[in-house]
mmCIF file of C-alpha atoms in Angstrom:
data_model
loop_
_atom_site.group_PDB
_atom_site.id
_atom_site.type_symbol
_atom_site.label_atom_id
_atom_site.label_comp_id
_atom_site.label_asym_id
_atom_site.label_seq_id
_atom_site.Cartn_x
_atom_site.Cartn_y
_atom_site.Cartn_z
ATOM 1 C CA MET B 9 -31.516 23.833 -57.910
ATOM 2 C CA ASN B 10 -30.425 23.738 -61.549
ATOM 3 C CA GLU B 11 -31.928 21.694 -64.322
ATOM 4 C CA MET B 12 -29.779 18.680 -65.170
ATOM 5 C CA ILE B 13 -29.746 15.612 -67.396
ATOM 6 C CA LEU B 14 -30.293 12.135 -65.973
ATOM 7 C CA LEU B 15 -28.822 9.270 -67.971
ATOM 8 C CA LYS B 16 -30.275 5.822 -67.414
ATOM 9 C CA LEU B 17 -27.661 3.104 -67.839
ATOM 10 C CA GLY B 18 -28.252 -0.119 -69.753
ATOM 11 C CA GLU B 19 -26.667 -3.560 -69.517
ATOM 12 C CA MET B 20 -23.539 -2.219 -67.835
ATOM 13 C CA VAL B 21 -25.440 -2.077 -64.529
ATOM 14 C CA LEU B 22 -25.406 -5.890 -64.588
ATOM 15 C CA LYS B 23 -21.614 -6.005 -64.500
ATOM 16 C CA GLY B 24 -19.871 -7.291 -61.405
ATOM 17 C CA LEU B 25 -16.534 -6.278 -59.962
ATOM 18 C CA ASN B 26 -15.489 -4.539 -63.191
ATOM 19 C CA ARG B 27 -18.568 -2.300 -63.326
ATOM 20 C CA ARG B 28 -16.542 0.716 -62.202
ATOM 21 C CA SER B 29 -14.353 0.501 -65.309
ATOM 22 C CA PHE B 30 -17.480 0.672 -67.492
ATOM 23 C CA GLU B 31 -18.752 3.709 -65.587
ATOM 24 C CA ASP B 32 -15.376 5.451 -65.823
ATOM 25 C CA LYS B 33 -15.211 4.861 -69.582
ATOM 26 C CA LEU B 34 -18.768 6.147 -70.007
ATOM 27 C CA GLN B 35 -17.995 9.303 -68.036
ATOM 28 C CA ALA B 36 -14.869 9.952 -70.109
ATOM 29 C CA ASN B 37 -16.900 9.565 -73.318
ATOM 30 C CA ILE B 38 -19.579 11.920 -71.992
ATOM 31 C CA HIS B 39 -17.003 14.568 -71.093
ATOM 32 C CA ARG B 40 -15.614 14.454 -74.637
ATOM 33 C CA ARG B 41 -19.087 14.840 -76.152
ATOM 34 C CA LEU B 42 -19.824 17.823 -73.896
ATOM 35 C CA ASN B 43 -16.474 19.528 -74.453
ATOM 36 C CA ASN B 44 -17.810 22.229 -76.792
ATOM 37 C CA LEU B 45 -21.180 22.670 -75.064
ATOM 38 C CA GLY B 46 -20.142 24.219 -71.759
ATOM 39 C CA GLN B 47 -18.843 23.249 -68.349
ATOM 40 C CA PHE B 48 -20.664 20.235 -66.911
ATOM 41 C CA ARG B 49 -20.142 18.032 -63.872
ATOM 42 C CA VAL B 50 -20.609 14.337 -64.664
ATOM 43 C CA TYR B 51 -20.964 11.709 -61.947
ATOM 44 C CA THR B 52 -22.661 8.338 -61.416
ATOM 45 C CA ARG B 53 -24.761 7.339 -58.420
ATOM 46 C CA GLN B 54 -27.118 4.373 -57.984
ATOM 47 C CA SER B 55 -27.129 3.242 -61.641
ATOM 48 C CA THR B 56 -27.791 6.762 -62.953
ATOM 49 C CA THR B 57 -25.285 9.170 -64.471
ATOM 50 C CA TYR B 58 -25.899 12.859 -63.778
ATOM 51 C CA VAL B 59 -24.923 15.630 -66.188
ATOM 52 C CA GLU B 60 -25.083 18.863 -64.205
ATOM 53 C CA PRO B 61 -24.437 22.276 -65.837
ATOM 54 C CA MET B 62 -22.011 24.401 -63.835
ATOM 55 C CA ARG B 63 -22.667 27.687 -65.656
ATOM 56 C CA GLU B 64 -25.676 29.504 -67.044
ATOM 57 C CA ASP B 65 -24.295 29.497 -70.597
ATOM 58 C CA CYS B 66 -24.199 25.688 -70.917
ATOM 59 C CA ASP B 67 -26.029 24.451 -74.030
ATOM 60 C CA MET B 68 -28.580 22.124 -72.460
ATOM 61 C CA ASP B 69 -30.397 21.442 -75.741
ATOM 62 C CA GLY B 70 -27.151 20.454 -77.446
ATOM 63 C CA ALA B 71 -26.064 18.383 -74.460
ATOM 64 C CA CYS B 72 -29.331 16.483 -74.385
ATOM 65 C CA GLU B 73 -29.095 15.667 -78.104
ATOM 66 C CA ALA B 74 -25.458 14.598 -77.724
ATOM 67 C CA MET B 75 -26.305 12.256 -74.853
ATOM 68 C CA LYS B 76 -28.824 10.386 -77.019
ATOM 69 C CA LYS B 77 -25.882 9.165 -79.135
ATOM 70 C CA VAL B 78 -23.644 8.009 -76.295
ATOM 71 C CA PHE B 79 -23.411 4.233 -76.210
ATOM 72 C CA GLY B 80 -24.068 2.817 -72.745
ATOM 73 C CA VAL B 81 -27.080 5.067 -72.112
ATOM 74 C CA VAL B 82 -30.604 3.682 -72.604
ATOM 75 C CA GLY B 83 -32.623 6.717 -71.485
ATOM 76 C CA VAL B 84 -32.109 10.493 -71.418
ATOM 77 C CA ALA B 85 -34.238 12.780 -69.258
ATOM 78 C CA ARG B 86 -34.049 16.510 -68.553
ATOM 79 C CA ALA B 87 -34.939 16.869 -64.894
ATOM 80 C CA ARG B 88 -35.364 19.459 -62.160
ATOM 81 C CA ALA B 89 -33.671 18.790 -58.821
ATOM 82 C CA CYS B 90 -35.390 19.915 -55.619
ATOM 83 C CA GLU B 91 -35.359 19.357 -51.889
ATOM 84 C CA LYS B 92 -36.507 16.012 -50.536
ATOM 85 C CA ASP B 93 -39.803 17.341 -49.258
ATOM 86 C CA LYS B 94 -43.264 16.441 -50.526
ATOM 87 C CA ASP B 95 -44.291 20.056 -51.018
ATOM 88 C CA ALA B 96 -41.015 20.940 -52.743
ATOM 89 C CA ILE B 97 -41.503 17.974 -55.064
ATOM 90 C CA LEU B 98 -45.050 19.074 -55.886
ATOM 91 C CA ALA B 99 -43.926 22.648 -56.528
ATOM 92 C CA ALA B 100 -41.140 21.431 -58.825
ATOM 93 C CA CYS B 101 -43.645 19.361 -60.805
ATOM 94 C CA LYS B 102 -45.997 22.323 -61.239
ATOM 95 C CA GLU B 103 -43.214 24.703 -62.241
ATOM 96 C CA TYR B 104 -40.959 22.479 -64.344
ATOM 97 C CA LEU B 105 -43.647 20.354 -66.032
ATOM 98 C CA ASP B 106 -46.355 22.995 -66.329
ATOM 99 C CA GLU B 107 -46.509 22.983 -70.141
ATOM 100 C CA PRO B 108 -46.818 19.198 -70.615
ATOM 101 C CA LEU B 109 -49.282 19.051 -67.707
ATOM 102 C CA ARG B 110 -51.471 21.661 -69.408
ATOM 103 C CA THR B 111 -51.432 19.925 -72.799
ATOM 104 C CA ALA B 112 -51.816 16.271 -71.753
ATOM 105 C CA SER B 113 -55.211 14.630 -71.340
ATOM 106 C CA THR B 114 -54.226 11.682 -69.145
ATOM 107 C CA PHE B 115 -51.340 11.157 -66.752
ATOM 108 C CA LYS B 116 -49.896 9.152 -63.923
ATOM 109 C CA VAL B 117 -47.085 9.638 -61.389
ATOM 110 C CA GLU B 118 -44.332 7.088 -60.900
ATOM 111 C CA THR B 119 -42.039 7.389 -57.886
ATOM 112 C CA LYS B 120 -38.756 5.663 -57.140
ATOM 113 C CA ARG B 121 -37.534 6.054 -53.571
ATOM 114 C CA ALA B 122 -33.833 5.163 -53.467
ATOM 115 C CA ASP B 123 -33.479 7.051 -50.171
ATOM 116 C CA LYS B 124 -35.366 4.813 -47.756
ATOM 117 C CA THR B 125 -35.180 7.457 -45.007
ATOM 118 C CA PHE B 126 -37.724 9.571 -46.895
ATOM 119 C CA PRO B 127 -40.867 9.428 -44.710
ATOM 120 C CA MET B 128 -43.337 8.542 -47.490
ATOM 121 C CA THR B 129 -43.308 5.324 -49.504
ATOM 122 C CA SER B 130 -43.158 5.378 -53.310
ATOM 123 C CA ILE B 131 -46.888 4.670 -53.552
ATOM 124 C CA GLN B 132 -47.757 7.358 -51.006
ATOM 125 C CA THR B 133 -45.627 9.928 -52.826
ATOM 126 C CA SER B 134 -47.248 9.091 -56.172
ATOM 127 C CA GLN B 135 -50.718 9.300 -54.647
ATOM 128 C CA TYR B 136 -49.995 12.659 -53.031
ATOM 129 C CA VAL B 137 -48.392 14.289 -56.068
ATOM 130 C CA GLY B 138 -50.927 12.745 -58.461
ATOM 131 C CA GLY B 139 -53.887 13.882 -56.398
ATOM 132 C CA GLU B 140 -52.628 17.458 -56.122
ATOM 133 C CA LEU B 141 -51.863 17.652 -59.850
ATOM 134 C CA ASP B 142 -55.278 16.216 -60.703
ATOM 135 C CA GLU B 143 -56.898 19.051 -58.745
ATOM 136 C CA ALA B 144 -54.595 21.741 -60.140
ATOM 137 C CA TYR B 145 -55.052 20.801 -63.813
ATOM 138 C CA PRO B 146 -58.737 20.273 -64.801
ATOM 139 C CA ASN B 147 -57.698 18.947 -68.231
ATOM 140 C CA LEU B 148 -56.029 15.900 -66.690
ATOM 141 C CA GLN B 149 -57.482 12.498 -65.909
ATOM 142 C CA VAL B 150 -55.582 9.723 -64.174
ATOM 143 C CA ASP B 151 -54.773 6.724 -66.367
ATOM 144 C CA VAL B 152 -52.303 4.325 -64.793
ATOM 145 C CA HIS B 153 -52.307 1.921 -67.768
ATOM 146 C CA ASN B 154 -51.805 4.050 -70.880
ATOM 147 C CA PRO B 155 -51.203 7.684 -69.901
ATOM 148 C CA LYS B 156 -50.273 10.397 -72.372
ATOM 149 C CA LEU B 157 -47.851 11.803 -69.781
ATOM 150 C CA THR B 158 -45.920 10.106 -67.013
ATOM 151 C CA VAL B 159 -44.563 12.340 -64.266
ATOM 152 C CA HIS B 160 -41.475 10.723 -62.787
ATOM 153 C CA VAL B 161 -40.335 11.430 -59.235
ATOM 154 C CA GLU B 162 -37.023 10.038 -58.014
ATOM 155 C CA ILE B 163 -35.942 10.492 -54.408
ATOM 156 C CA ARG B 164 -32.216 9.889 -54.166
ATOM 157 C CA ASP B 165 -29.421 10.439 -51.661
ATOM 158 C CA TYR B 166 -28.743 14.121 -52.285
ATOM 159 C CA ALA B 167 -31.951 15.445 -53.833
ATOM 160 C CA ALA B 168 -35.290 14.625 -55.398
ATOM 161 C CA PHE B 169 -35.779 14.848 -59.164
ATOM 162 C CA VAL B 170 -38.863 15.372 -61.301
ATOM 163 C CA TYR B 171 -39.115 14.856 -65.049
ATOM 164 C CA ALA B 172 -41.434 13.763 -67.816
ATOM 165 C CA ASP B 173 -40.936 10.665 -69.946
ATOM 166 C CA ALA B 174 -37.289 9.929 -70.774
ATOM 167 C CA GLU B 175 -36.221 9.771 -74.410
ATOM 168 C CA PRO B 176 -34.500 6.641 -75.735
ATOM 169 C CA GLY B 177 -30.718 6.508 -75.597
ATOM 170 C CA ALA B 178 -28.312 4.655 -77.873
ATOM 171 C CA GLY B 179 -27.992 1.552 -75.679
ATOM 172 C CA GLY B 180 -25.011 -0.754 -75.934
ATOM 173 C CA LEU B 181 -21.713 -0.373 -74.073
ATOM 174 C CA PRO B 182 -19.343 2.614 -73.736
ATOM 175 C CA VAL B 183 -17.076 3.006 -76.761
ATOM 176 C CA GLY B 184 -13.561 1.826 -75.980
ATOM 177 C CA ILE B 185 -14.419 -0.619 -73.197
ATOM 178 C CA ASN B 186 -14.000 -3.584 -75.578
ATOM 179 C CA GLY B 187 -10.802 -2.509 -77.311
ATOM 180 C CA ARG B 188 -10.070 -1.155 -80.772
ATOM 181 C CA ALA B 189 -10.788 -2.410 -84.290
ATOM 182 C CA VAL B 190 -10.263 -1.321 -87.893
ATOM 183 C CA SER B 191 -13.408 -0.929 -89.993
ATOM 184 C CA LEU B 192 -13.310 -1.100 -93.793
ATOM 185 C CA LEU B 193 -15.398 1.898 -94.862
ATOM 186 C CA SER B 194 -16.691 2.127 -98.420
ATOM 187 C CA GLY B 195 -19.182 4.594 -99.834
ATOM 188 C CA GLY B 196 -22.087 2.160 -99.595
ATOM 189 C CA ILE B 197 -24.900 1.585 -97.130
ATOM 190 C CA ASP B 198 -23.582 -1.458 -95.274
ATOM 191 C CA SER B 199 -20.141 -0.490 -93.961
ATOM 192 C CA PRO B 200 -21.287 2.612 -91.990
ATOM 193 C CA VAL B 201 -24.019 0.473 -90.412
ATOM 194 C CA SER B 202 -21.554 -2.263 -89.470
ATOM 195 C CA SER B 203 -19.252 0.366 -87.939
ATOM 196 C CA TYR B 204 -22.133 1.748 -85.883
ATOM 197 C CA MET B 205 -23.146 -1.721 -84.700
ATOM 198 C CA ILE B 206 -19.637 -2.673 -83.561
ATOM 199 C CA ALA B 207 -19.138 0.697 -81.834
ATOM 200 C CA LYS B 208 -22.393 -0.009 -79.987
ATOM 201 C CA ARG B 209 -20.710 -3.066 -78.487
ATOM 202 C CA GLY B 210 -18.045 -0.857 -76.932
ATOM 203 C CA VAL B 211 -15.369 -1.029 -79.649
ATOM 204 C CA ALA B 212 -13.344 2.061 -80.592
ATOM 205 C CA LEU B 213 -12.791 2.282 -84.347
ATOM 206 C CA GLU B 214 -10.403 3.570 -86.934
ATOM 207 C CA MET B 215 -11.466 3.486 -90.575
ATOM 208 C CA VAL B 216 -9.706 2.244 -93.693
ATOM 209 C CA HIS B 217 -10.879 3.443 -97.094
ATOM 210 C CA PHE B 218 -9.480 2.276 -100.426
ATOM 211 C CA PHE B 219 -9.188 5.075 -102.987
ATOM 212 C CA SER B 220 -8.462 4.425 -106.668
ATOM 213 C CA TYR B 221 -7.777 7.794 -108.263
ATOM 214 C CA PRO B 222 -8.345 8.607 -111.147
ATOM 215 C CA TYR B 223 -10.847 5.748 -111.496
ATOM 216 C CA THR B 224 -12.630 7.106 -108.435
ATOM 217 C CA SER B 225 -13.084 10.842 -108.089
ATOM 218 C CA PRO B 226 -12.160 13.232 -105.256
ATOM 219 C CA GLU B 227 -15.916 13.651 -104.750
ATOM 220 C CA ALA B 228 -16.184 9.917 -104.034
ATOM 221 C CA LYS B 229 -13.458 10.227 -101.415
ATOM 222 C CA GLU B 230 -15.194 13.239 -99.851
ATOM 223 C CA LYS B 231 -18.435 11.241 -99.712
ATOM 224 C CA VAL B 232 -16.688 8.600 -97.592
ATOM 225 C CA LEU B 233 -15.256 11.271 -95.296
ATOM 226 C CA ASP B 234 -18.762 12.702 -94.949
ATOM 227 C CA LEU B 235 -19.980 9.250 -93.897
ATOM 228 C CA ALA B 236 -17.200 9.076 -91.322
ATOM 229 C CA ARG B 237 -18.178 12.518 -90.002
ATOM 230 C CA LEU B 238 -21.765 11.297 -89.591
ATOM 231 C CA LEU B 239 -20.445 8.398 -87.511
ATOM 232 C CA VAL B 240 -18.367 10.621 -85.197
ATOM 233 C CA PRO B 241 -21.306 11.506 -82.864
ATOM 234 C CA TRP B 242 -21.848 7.778 -82.330
ATOM 235 C CA CYS B 243 -18.292 6.443 -82.452
ATOM 236 C CA GLY B 244 -16.258 9.368 -81.107
ATOM 237 C CA HIS B 245 -13.192 10.818 -82.803
ATOM 238 C CA LEU B 246 -12.218 8.864 -85.926
ATOM 239 C CA THR B 247 -9.098 8.537 -88.035
ATOM 240 C CA VAL B 248 -9.670 7.556 -91.655
ATOM 241 C CA HIS B 249 -6.707 5.782 -93.287
ATOM 242 C CA VAL B 250 -7.067 6.472 -97.027
ATOM 243 C CA VAL B 251 -5.192 3.757 -98.927
ATOM 244 C CA PRO B 252 -3.936 4.457 -102.473
ATOM 245 C CA PHE B 253 -5.280 1.371 -104.246
ATOM 246 C CA THR B 254 -4.901 2.172 -107.956
ATOM 247 C CA LYS B 255 -1.549 0.422 -108.533
ATOM 248 C CA ILE B 256 -2.749 -2.762 -106.881
ATOM 249 C CA GLN B 257 -5.961 -2.870 -108.918
ATOM 250 C CA GLU B 258 -4.125 -2.225 -112.166
ATOM 251 C CA GLU B 259 -1.633 -4.991 -111.390
ATOM 252 C CA LEU B 260 -4.425 -7.404 -110.559
ATOM 253 C CA ARG B 261 -6.198 -6.583 -113.814
ATOM 254 C CA ARG B 262 -2.983 -7.358 -115.744
ATOM 255 C CA SER B 263 -1.989 -10.500 -113.886
ATOM 256 C CA CYS B 264 -5.051 -12.280 -112.482
ATOM 257 C CA PRO B 265 -8.005 -14.154 -114.004
ATOM 258 C CA GLU B 266 -10.921 -11.781 -114.426
ATOM 259 C CA GLU B 267 -13.407 -14.026 -112.615
ATOM 260 C CA LEU B 268 -11.181 -13.999 -109.495
ATOM 261 C CA PHE B 269 -10.382 -10.302 -109.602
ATOM 262 C CA THR B 270 -12.867 -9.232 -106.912
ATOM 263 C CA ILE B 271 -11.814 -11.980 -104.478
ATOM 264 C CA ILE B 272 -8.106 -11.239 -104.877
ATOM 265 C CA MET B 273 -8.749 -7.501 -104.572
ATOM 266 C CA ARG B 274 -10.607 -8.058 -101.313
ATOM 267 C CA ARG B 275 -7.787 -10.271 -100.037
ATOM 268 C CA PHE B 276 -5.428 -7.329 -100.549
ATOM 269 C CA MET B 277 -7.855 -5.073 -98.689
ATOM 270 C CA MET B 278 -7.797 -7.473 -95.754
ATOM 271 C CA ARG B 279 -3.992 -7.691 -95.752
ATOM 272 C CA ILE B 280 -3.627 -3.913 -95.799
ATOM 273 C CA SER B 281 -6.284 -3.430 -93.115
ATOM 274 C CA GLU B 282 -4.520 -5.939 -90.882
ATOM 275 C CA ALA B 283 -1.250 -4.054 -91.375
ATOM 276 C CA VAL B 284 -3.004 -0.853 -90.287
ATOM 277 C CA ALA B 285 -4.494 -2.676 -87.292
ATOM 278 C CA GLN B 286 -1.071 -3.899 -86.227
ATOM 279 C CA ARG B 287 0.316 -0.375 -86.412
ATOM 280 C CA ILE B 288 -2.383 1.112 -84.195
ATOM 281 C CA GLY B 289 -2.804 -1.793 -81.776
ATOM 282 C CA ALA B 290 -6.263 -2.887 -82.978
ATOM 283 C CA HIS B 291 -7.395 -6.451 -82.399
ATOM 284 C CA ALA B 292 -10.062 -7.082 -85.046
ATOM 285 C CA LEU B 293 -11.262 -6.075 -88.502
ATOM 286 C CA VAL B 294 -14.849 -5.010 -89.246
ATOM 287 C CA THR B 295 -16.582 -5.361 -92.613
ATOM 288 C CA GLY B 296 -20.067 -4.662 -93.928
ATOM 289 C CA GLU B 297 -20.394 -8.059 -95.583
ATOM 290 C CA CYS B 298 -23.889 -9.568 -95.729
ATOM 291 C CA LEU B 299 -24.184 -13.243 -96.598
ATOM 292 C CA GLY B 300 -25.285 -13.791 -100.194
ATOM 293 C CA GLN B 301 -25.819 -10.109 -101.000
ATOM 294 C CA VAL B 302 -23.231 -9.965 -103.817
ATOM 295 C CA ALA B 303 -20.856 -12.411 -105.497
ATOM 296 C CA SER B 304 -17.983 -11.668 -103.115
ATOM 297 C CA GLN B 305 -20.151 -12.399 -100.070
ATOM 298 C CA THR B 306 -20.864 -16.101 -100.454
ATOM 299 C CA MET B 307 -19.505 -18.333 -97.700
ATOM 300 C CA GLU B 308 -16.754 -19.585 -100.011
ATOM 301 C CA ALA B 309 -15.798 -16.044 -101.002
ATOM 302 C CA MET B 310 -15.744 -14.804 -97.405
ATOM 303 C CA ASN B 311 -13.603 -17.791 -96.437
ATOM 304 C CA ALA B 312 -11.139 -16.930 -99.208
ATOM 305 C CA THR B 313 -10.914 -13.259 -98.242
ATOM 306 C CA GLY B 314 -10.619 -13.926 -94.529
ATOM 307 C CA ALA B 315 -7.956 -16.609 -94.944
ATOM 308 C CA VAL B 316 -5.161 -14.052 -95.434
ATOM 309 C CA VAL B 317 -5.473 -12.452 -91.969
ATOM 310 C CA SER B 318 -4.953 -13.752 -88.458
ATOM 311 C CA LEU B 319 -7.122 -11.147 -86.714
ATOM 312 C CA PRO B 320 -10.820 -11.869 -86.100
ATOM 313 C CA VAL B 321 -13.106 -10.498 -88.828
ATOM 314 C CA LEU B 322 -16.330 -9.079 -87.353
ATOM 315 C CA ARG B 323 -19.316 -8.977 -89.723
ATOM 316 C CA PRO B 324 -22.282 -7.511 -87.804
ATOM 317 C CA CYS B 325 -24.493 -7.286 -90.919
ATOM 318 C CA VAL B 326 -23.881 -10.853 -92.057
ATOM 319 C CA GLY B 327 -27.344 -12.201 -91.173
ATOM 320 C CA MET B 328 -29.417 -9.130 -91.997
ATOM 321 C CA ASP B 329 -31.461 -8.426 -95.117
ATOM 322 C CA LYS B 330 -31.083 -5.181 -97.020
ATOM 323 C CA GLU B 331 -34.197 -3.551 -95.587
ATOM 324 C CA GLU B 332 -32.973 -4.107 -92.035
ATOM 325 C CA ILE B 333 -29.639 -2.499 -92.911
ATOM 326 C CA VAL B 334 -31.375 0.439 -94.616
ATOM 327 C CA GLN B 335 -33.542 1.035 -91.539
ATOM 328 C CA ILE B 336 -30.468 1.363 -89.345
ATOM 329 C CA ALA B 337 -28.756 3.594 -91.929
ATOM 330 C CA ARG B 338 -31.760 5.936 -91.854
ATOM 331 C CA LYS B 339 -31.777 5.915 -88.055
ATOM 332 C CA ILE B 340 -28.113 6.918 -87.754
ATOM 333 C CA GLY B 341 -28.295 9.454 -90.590
ATOM 334 C CA THR B 342 -25.945 7.842 -93.129
ATOM 335 C CA TYR B 343 -28.445 6.599 -95.724
ATOM 336 C CA ASP B 344 -28.875 9.771 -97.779
ATOM 337 C CA THR B 345 -25.109 10.174 -98.102
ATOM 338 C CA SER B 346 -24.532 6.488 -98.877
ATOM 339 C CA ILE B 347 -26.855 6.573 -101.902
ATOM 340 C CA LEU B 348 -25.153 9.556 -103.551
ATOM 341 C CA PRO B 349 -24.098 8.355 -107.032
ATOM 342 C CA TYR B 350 -20.303 8.352 -106.666
ATOM 343 C CA GLU B 351 -18.293 5.319 -107.663
ATOM 344 C CA ASP B 352 -16.053 3.369 -105.314
ATOM 345 C CA CYS B 353 -13.055 1.159 -105.979
ATOM 346 C CA CYS B 354 -15.081 -2.067 -105.706
ATOM 347 C CA THR B 355 -17.344 -1.145 -108.623
ATOM 348 C CA VAL B 356 -14.736 0.260 -111.025
ATOM 349 C CA PHE B 357 -13.199 -3.075 -112.032
ATOM 350 C CA THR B 358 -16.191 -5.360 -111.514
ATOM 351 C CA PRO B 359 -15.755 -8.562 -113.588
ATOM 352 C CA ARG B 360 -18.506 -9.580 -115.963
ATOM 353 C CA HIS B 361 -18.799 -13.077 -114.473
ATOM 354 C CA PRO B 362 -17.312 -13.177 -110.961
ATOM 355 C CA ARG B 363 -16.663 -16.580 -109.412
ATOM 356 C CA LEU B 364 -19.402 -17.205 -106.843
ATOM 357 C CA ARG B 365 -17.754 -20.127 -105.048
ATOM 358 C CA PRO B 366 -14.009 -19.758 -105.451
ATOM 359 C CA ARG B 367 -11.729 -22.480 -104.138
ATOM 360 C CA LEU B 368 -9.008 -21.226 -101.834
ATOM 361 C CA ASP B 369 -6.311 -23.237 -103.647
ATOM 362 C CA GLU B 370 -7.118 -21.691 -107.037
ATOM 363 C CA VAL B 371 -7.112 -18.194 -105.558
ATOM 364 C CA GLU B 372 -3.720 -18.797 -103.940
ATOM 365 C CA LEU B 373 -2.411 -20.186 -107.235
ATOM 366 C CA ALA B 374 -3.544 -17.050 -109.091
ATOM 367 C CA GLU B 375 -1.658 -14.894 -106.571
ATOM 368 C CA GLU B 376 1.656 -16.717 -106.913
ATOM 369 C CA LYS B 377 2.948 -14.410 -109.641
ATOM 370 C CA LEU B 378 2.337 -11.315 -107.486
ATOM 371 C CA ASP B 379 4.856 -9.709 -105.125
ATOM 372 C CA ILE B 380 2.256 -9.487 -102.395
ATOM 373 C CA GLU B 381 4.523 -8.253 -99.610
ATOM 374 C CA ALA B 382 5.926 -5.390 -101.692
ATOM 375 C CA MET B 383 2.490 -4.367 -102.967
ATOM 376 C CA VAL B 384 1.029 -4.261 -99.457
ATOM 377 C CA LYS B 385 4.032 -2.388 -98.052
ATOM 378 C CA ASP B 386 3.883 0.248 -100.791
ATOM 379 C CA ALA B 387 0.185 0.865 -100.155
ATOM 380 C CA VAL B 388 0.609 1.061 -96.368
ATOM 381 C CA ASP B 389 3.615 3.385 -96.620
ATOM 382 C CA ASN B 390 1.592 5.855 -98.708
ATOM 383 C CA ILE B 391 -1.558 5.964 -96.606
ATOM 384 C CA GLU B 392 -3.103 9.387 -96.015
ATOM 385 C CA ARG B 393 -4.454 9.761 -92.481
ATOM 386 C CA ILE B 394 -7.362 12.130 -91.896
ATOM 387 C CA HIS B 395 -8.456 12.897 -88.317
ATOM 388 C CA LEU B 396 -12.113 13.747 -87.757
#
């Protein structure tokens, strides 16, 4: 039988009557990720999803790497299927796992017997396979507590499977099972991490980026698109809504108190993002705000910026310190791009002494002279949409 990939499912196996909808969404996401890697059959049985190549030219290495970034999967294992016979299982172990068996110093065998009609118990199967492998490979010693190699045997309805230790998956829930949101994506470290974290909870995303040409360069815009591309393997296909923000910032600089500029600017970002969300049927906004990190991220400031929208504002980084955020950015591959020295619209007009604890009434008073509805409409009508 062919080599295949076994995907171990995470918290979705605890779902009740709606579990099937989670499995269907996961399978659809897997099919999309495998689309350019060959023809695969994907199906779920007994809390495991199987990715089976249907042709010899399927890219198994690429498929295995892609599956590690599919939310909903906690473990990824390349396995060999064989007949449900003790000698066939032993032969598959010797053939398929020969290299790791030759290089390991200690090992153990773990068996899961989902098919209770199999004549040997899990313990008996492990003892038989482990004893034969111990004799066949003089370099090996049995260590059931801390082995260098674990040989896994699974006896299921249609076949038996053997594989070495599974690699960690992305965890979380399948993207799209918890609806759609709009994520505000800057060129910094935090917003890509917050997007990743919300996608991990099963939310499909579209991105909004605020671009202030000529104050911000085309290279700065391309940096943000590069960050979005790095998120695609985790989040799936993304649309980036690039908002022309220069006219709004220039008007705010002319008309608003300097110490409130950042808060009012962010209120416009929230209004525009909510307008985008309404157009695409999204039900929440996502930001990379982290409590107390900068002047615009005090509780008073976040209250003032969030007061202009009716949608929930999700802030997955709000309680994290910078090092925790950086660790996740390195893990998902966005850190090196985030630290490239290109300006973004939030840093171009930074006031010298921003108000740390703005009162909502004074912010609203400062906005009274602005034609807010017209400014938001003009920005939304001129959005550039880039599909990744």
